[in-house]
XYZ file of N, CA and C in Angstrom:
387
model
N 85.675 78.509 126.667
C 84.928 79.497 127.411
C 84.203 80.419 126.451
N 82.967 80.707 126.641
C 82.138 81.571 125.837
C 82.594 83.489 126.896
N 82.139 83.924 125.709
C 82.191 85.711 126.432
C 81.039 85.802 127.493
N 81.429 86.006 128.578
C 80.408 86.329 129.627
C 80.693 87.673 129.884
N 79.756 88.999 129.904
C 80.052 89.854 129.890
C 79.781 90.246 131.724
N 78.854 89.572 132.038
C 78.426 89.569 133.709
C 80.394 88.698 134.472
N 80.465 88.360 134.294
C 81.854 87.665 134.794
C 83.384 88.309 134.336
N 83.038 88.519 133.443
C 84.206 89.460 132.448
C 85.020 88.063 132.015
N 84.880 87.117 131.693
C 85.473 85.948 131.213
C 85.532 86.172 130.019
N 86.509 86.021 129.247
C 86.466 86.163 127.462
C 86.848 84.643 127.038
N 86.630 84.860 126.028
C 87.132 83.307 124.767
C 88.461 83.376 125.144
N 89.414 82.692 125.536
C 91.022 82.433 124.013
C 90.828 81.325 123.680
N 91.312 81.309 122.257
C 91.419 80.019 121.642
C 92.515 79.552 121.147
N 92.941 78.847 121.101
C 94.454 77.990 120.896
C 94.776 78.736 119.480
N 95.845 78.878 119.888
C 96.676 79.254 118.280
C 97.839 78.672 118.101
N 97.345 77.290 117.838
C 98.630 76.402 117.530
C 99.513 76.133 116.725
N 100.557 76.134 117.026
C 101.881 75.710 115.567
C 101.493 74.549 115.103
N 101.469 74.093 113.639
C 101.639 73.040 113.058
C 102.622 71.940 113.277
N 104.075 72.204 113.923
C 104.892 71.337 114.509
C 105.138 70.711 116.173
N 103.713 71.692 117.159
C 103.918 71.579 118.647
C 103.342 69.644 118.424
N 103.911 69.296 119.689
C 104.039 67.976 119.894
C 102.609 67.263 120.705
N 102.065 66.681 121.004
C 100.529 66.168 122.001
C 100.883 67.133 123.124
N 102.090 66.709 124.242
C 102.284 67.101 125.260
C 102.234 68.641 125.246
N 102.910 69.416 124.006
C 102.898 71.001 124.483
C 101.372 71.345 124.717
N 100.475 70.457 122.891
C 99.444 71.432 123.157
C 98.715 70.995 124.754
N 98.752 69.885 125.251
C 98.296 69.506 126.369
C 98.705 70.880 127.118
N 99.629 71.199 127.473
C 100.025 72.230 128.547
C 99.731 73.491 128.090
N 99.692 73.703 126.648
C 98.538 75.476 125.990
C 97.731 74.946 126.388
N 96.577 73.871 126.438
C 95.422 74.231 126.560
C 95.029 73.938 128.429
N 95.829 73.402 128.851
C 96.038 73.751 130.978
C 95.878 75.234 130.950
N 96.783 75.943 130.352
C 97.603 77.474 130.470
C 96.539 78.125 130.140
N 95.776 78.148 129.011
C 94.564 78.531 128.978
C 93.459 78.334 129.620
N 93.215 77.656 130.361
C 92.039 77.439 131.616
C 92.533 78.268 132.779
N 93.621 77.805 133.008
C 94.421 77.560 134.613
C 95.181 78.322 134.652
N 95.480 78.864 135.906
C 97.056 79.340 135.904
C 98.186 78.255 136.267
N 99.370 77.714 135.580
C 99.658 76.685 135.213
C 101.069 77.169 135.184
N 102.058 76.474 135.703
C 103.309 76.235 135.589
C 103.714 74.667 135.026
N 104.555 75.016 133.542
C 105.390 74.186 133.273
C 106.538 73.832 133.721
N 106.668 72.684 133.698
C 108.367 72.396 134.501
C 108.383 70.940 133.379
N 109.132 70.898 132.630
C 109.823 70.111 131.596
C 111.321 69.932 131.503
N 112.311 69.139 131.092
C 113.418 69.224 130.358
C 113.965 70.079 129.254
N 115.458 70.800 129.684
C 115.693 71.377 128.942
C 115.620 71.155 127.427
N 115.144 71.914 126.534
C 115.137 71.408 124.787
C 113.738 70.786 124.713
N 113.176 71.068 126.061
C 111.722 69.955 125.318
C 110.492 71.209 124.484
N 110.862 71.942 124.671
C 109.558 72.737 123.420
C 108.812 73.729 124.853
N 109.433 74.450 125.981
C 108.537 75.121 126.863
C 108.442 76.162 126.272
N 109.539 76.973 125.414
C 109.429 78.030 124.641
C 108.085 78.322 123.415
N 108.074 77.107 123.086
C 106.883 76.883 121.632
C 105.437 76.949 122.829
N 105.505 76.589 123.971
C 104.453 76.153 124.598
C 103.934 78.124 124.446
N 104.839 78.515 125.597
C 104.892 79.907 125.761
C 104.564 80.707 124.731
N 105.006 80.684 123.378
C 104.925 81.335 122.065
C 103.343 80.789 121.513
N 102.931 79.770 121.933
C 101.528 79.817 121.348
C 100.138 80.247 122.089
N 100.941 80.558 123.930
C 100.110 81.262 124.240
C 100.295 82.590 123.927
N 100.977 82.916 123.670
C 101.250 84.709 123.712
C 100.161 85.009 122.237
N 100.379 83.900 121.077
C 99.617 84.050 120.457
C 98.183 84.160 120.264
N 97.844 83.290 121.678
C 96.716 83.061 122.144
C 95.754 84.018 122.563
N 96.554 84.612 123.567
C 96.785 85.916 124.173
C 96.675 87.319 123.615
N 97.084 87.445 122.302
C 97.892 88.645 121.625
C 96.900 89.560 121.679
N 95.336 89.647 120.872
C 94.694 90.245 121.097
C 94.145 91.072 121.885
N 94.525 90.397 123.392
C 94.613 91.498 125.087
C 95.622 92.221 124.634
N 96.653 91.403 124.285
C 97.659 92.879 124.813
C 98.531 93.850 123.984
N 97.695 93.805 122.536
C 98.097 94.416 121.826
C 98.137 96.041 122.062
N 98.850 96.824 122.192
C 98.905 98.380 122.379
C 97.458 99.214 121.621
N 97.214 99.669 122.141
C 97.113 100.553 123.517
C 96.357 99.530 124.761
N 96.536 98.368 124.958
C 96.292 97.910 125.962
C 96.854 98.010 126.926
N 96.841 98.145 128.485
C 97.592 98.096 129.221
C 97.648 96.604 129.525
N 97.799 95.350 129.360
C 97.912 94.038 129.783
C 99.537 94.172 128.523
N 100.190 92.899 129.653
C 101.561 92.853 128.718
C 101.535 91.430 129.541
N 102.421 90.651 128.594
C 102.945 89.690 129.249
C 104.725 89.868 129.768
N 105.061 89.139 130.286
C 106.197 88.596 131.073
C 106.907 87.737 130.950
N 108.311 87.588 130.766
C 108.539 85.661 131.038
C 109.935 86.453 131.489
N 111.116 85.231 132.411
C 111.595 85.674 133.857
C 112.669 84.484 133.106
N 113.897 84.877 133.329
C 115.233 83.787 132.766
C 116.390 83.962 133.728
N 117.154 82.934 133.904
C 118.537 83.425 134.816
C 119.343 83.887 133.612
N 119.683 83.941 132.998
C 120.469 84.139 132.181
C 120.604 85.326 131.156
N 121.467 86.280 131.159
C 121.047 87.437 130.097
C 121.051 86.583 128.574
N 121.640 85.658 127.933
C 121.733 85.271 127.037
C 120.514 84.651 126.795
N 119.814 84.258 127.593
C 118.513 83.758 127.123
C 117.732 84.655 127.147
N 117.317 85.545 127.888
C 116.987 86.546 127.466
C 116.705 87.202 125.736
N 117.859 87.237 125.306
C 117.627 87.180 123.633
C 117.434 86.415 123.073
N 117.601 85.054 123.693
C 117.224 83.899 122.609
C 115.818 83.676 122.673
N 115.080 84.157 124.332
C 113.722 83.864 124.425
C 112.775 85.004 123.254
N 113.730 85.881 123.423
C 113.012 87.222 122.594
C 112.866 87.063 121.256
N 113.765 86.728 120.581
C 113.828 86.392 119.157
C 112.886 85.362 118.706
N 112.309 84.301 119.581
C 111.528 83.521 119.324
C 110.453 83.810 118.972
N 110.101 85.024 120.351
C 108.735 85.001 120.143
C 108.661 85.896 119.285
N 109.193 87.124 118.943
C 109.639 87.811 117.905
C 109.353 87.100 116.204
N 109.858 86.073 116.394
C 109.916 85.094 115.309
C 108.759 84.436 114.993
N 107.536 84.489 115.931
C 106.109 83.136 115.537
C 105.090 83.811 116.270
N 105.734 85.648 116.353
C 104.846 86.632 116.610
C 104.417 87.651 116.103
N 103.659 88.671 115.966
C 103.965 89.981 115.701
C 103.797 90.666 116.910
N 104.222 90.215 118.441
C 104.470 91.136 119.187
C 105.934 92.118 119.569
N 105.562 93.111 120.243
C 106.704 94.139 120.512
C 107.462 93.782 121.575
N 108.347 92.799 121.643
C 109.368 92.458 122.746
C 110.154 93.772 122.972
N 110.289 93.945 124.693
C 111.456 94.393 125.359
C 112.087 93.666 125.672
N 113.441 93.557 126.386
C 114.574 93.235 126.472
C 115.293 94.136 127.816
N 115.287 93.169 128.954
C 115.809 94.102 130.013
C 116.639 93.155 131.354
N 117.917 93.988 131.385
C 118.792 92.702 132.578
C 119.853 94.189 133.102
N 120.037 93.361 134.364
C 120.914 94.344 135.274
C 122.290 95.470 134.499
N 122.441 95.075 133.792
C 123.988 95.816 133.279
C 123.255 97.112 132.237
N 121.856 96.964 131.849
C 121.339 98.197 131.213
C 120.862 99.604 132.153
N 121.403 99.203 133.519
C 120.737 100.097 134.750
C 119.518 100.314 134.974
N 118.614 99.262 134.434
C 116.831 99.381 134.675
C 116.556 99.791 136.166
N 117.756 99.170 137.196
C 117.896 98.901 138.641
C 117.082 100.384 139.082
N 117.948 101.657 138.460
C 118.027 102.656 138.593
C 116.573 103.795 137.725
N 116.038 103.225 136.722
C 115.196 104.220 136.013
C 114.477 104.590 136.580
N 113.710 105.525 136.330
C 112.825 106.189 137.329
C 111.064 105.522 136.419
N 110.369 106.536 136.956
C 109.133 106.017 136.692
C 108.617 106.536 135.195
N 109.562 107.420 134.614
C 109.150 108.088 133.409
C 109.494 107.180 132.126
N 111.025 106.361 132.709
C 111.992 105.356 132.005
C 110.412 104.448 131.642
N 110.077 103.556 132.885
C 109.577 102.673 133.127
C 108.073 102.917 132.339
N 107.514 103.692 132.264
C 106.214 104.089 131.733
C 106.312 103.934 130.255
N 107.454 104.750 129.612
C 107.671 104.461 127.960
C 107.915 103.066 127.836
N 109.012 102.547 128.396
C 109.180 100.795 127.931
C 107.696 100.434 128.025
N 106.811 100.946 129.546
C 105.402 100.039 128.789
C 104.423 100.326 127.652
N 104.488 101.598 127.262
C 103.916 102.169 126.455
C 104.523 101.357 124.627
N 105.959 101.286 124.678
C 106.473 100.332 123.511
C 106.267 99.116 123.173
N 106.089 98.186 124.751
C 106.177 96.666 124.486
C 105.176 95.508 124.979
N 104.538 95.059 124.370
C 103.825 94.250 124.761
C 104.210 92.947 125.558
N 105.445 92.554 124.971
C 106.311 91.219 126.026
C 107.202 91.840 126.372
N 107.860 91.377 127.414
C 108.981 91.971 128.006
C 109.478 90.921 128.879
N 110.922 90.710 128.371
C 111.646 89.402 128.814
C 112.670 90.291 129.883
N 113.057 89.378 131.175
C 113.937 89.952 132.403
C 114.907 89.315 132.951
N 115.974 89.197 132.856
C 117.161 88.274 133.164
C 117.334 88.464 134.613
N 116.872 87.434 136.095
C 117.202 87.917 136.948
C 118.770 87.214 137.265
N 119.912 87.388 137.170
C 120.939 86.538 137.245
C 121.322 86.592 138.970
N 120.650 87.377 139.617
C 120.770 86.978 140.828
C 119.760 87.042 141.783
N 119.546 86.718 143.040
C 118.064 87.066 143.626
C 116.704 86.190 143.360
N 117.069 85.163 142.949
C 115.829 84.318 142.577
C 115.901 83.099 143.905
């Protein structure tokens, strides 16, 4: 995609790992057109998929931007494992947030600083999905 300033369409361009496999980049470059859900096997690389869009991405939502990304886990333990990743093949500002930290409860002042800190922000829903 070229910059259309009449459309508000911008470029992204792939920012690929040297080790992603045919199939991931196949599904970065869906994710980048489309709005696109992966559904793969556990261990197959959806995390690397995810981590090279964020890279893709990064430039929106680097602070002081208001755009952030998201990604949604049952599990509080993945939760940190998803974080550390991208942490790891990023330079973005991960949050980190699941029921037992009382987010349930923060008010809107809580909620405004976490966005003001983090550009990703990972959410363990362990129940309610």
């Amino acid at each position: 995609m070229e910059i259309d300033t009449h459309t508000k369409q911008q470029e992204i361009t792939c920012d690929v790992l040297p080790f992603a496999r045919s199939y991931q980049l196949e599904a970065l470059d869906k994710a980048i057109r489309e709005n696109t859900i992966v559904y793969l096997e556990t261990g197959s690389g959806k995390t690397l998929i995810a981590i090279m869009l964020l890279r893709s991405y990064a430039h929106h939502l680097r602070k002081p931007s208001p755009f952030i990304a998201v990604f949604l886990v049952p599990q509080v333990v993945l939760v940190s494992q998803q974080a550390e990743a991208v942490k790891m093949h990023t330079n973005l500002k991960v949050g980190m947030y699941w029921g037992d930290m009382g987010v349930d409860y923060w008010d809107a002042a809580t909620w405004k600083q976490e966005t003001e800190k983090y550009e990703v922000r990972g959410f363990a829903f362990v129940s309610g999905l």
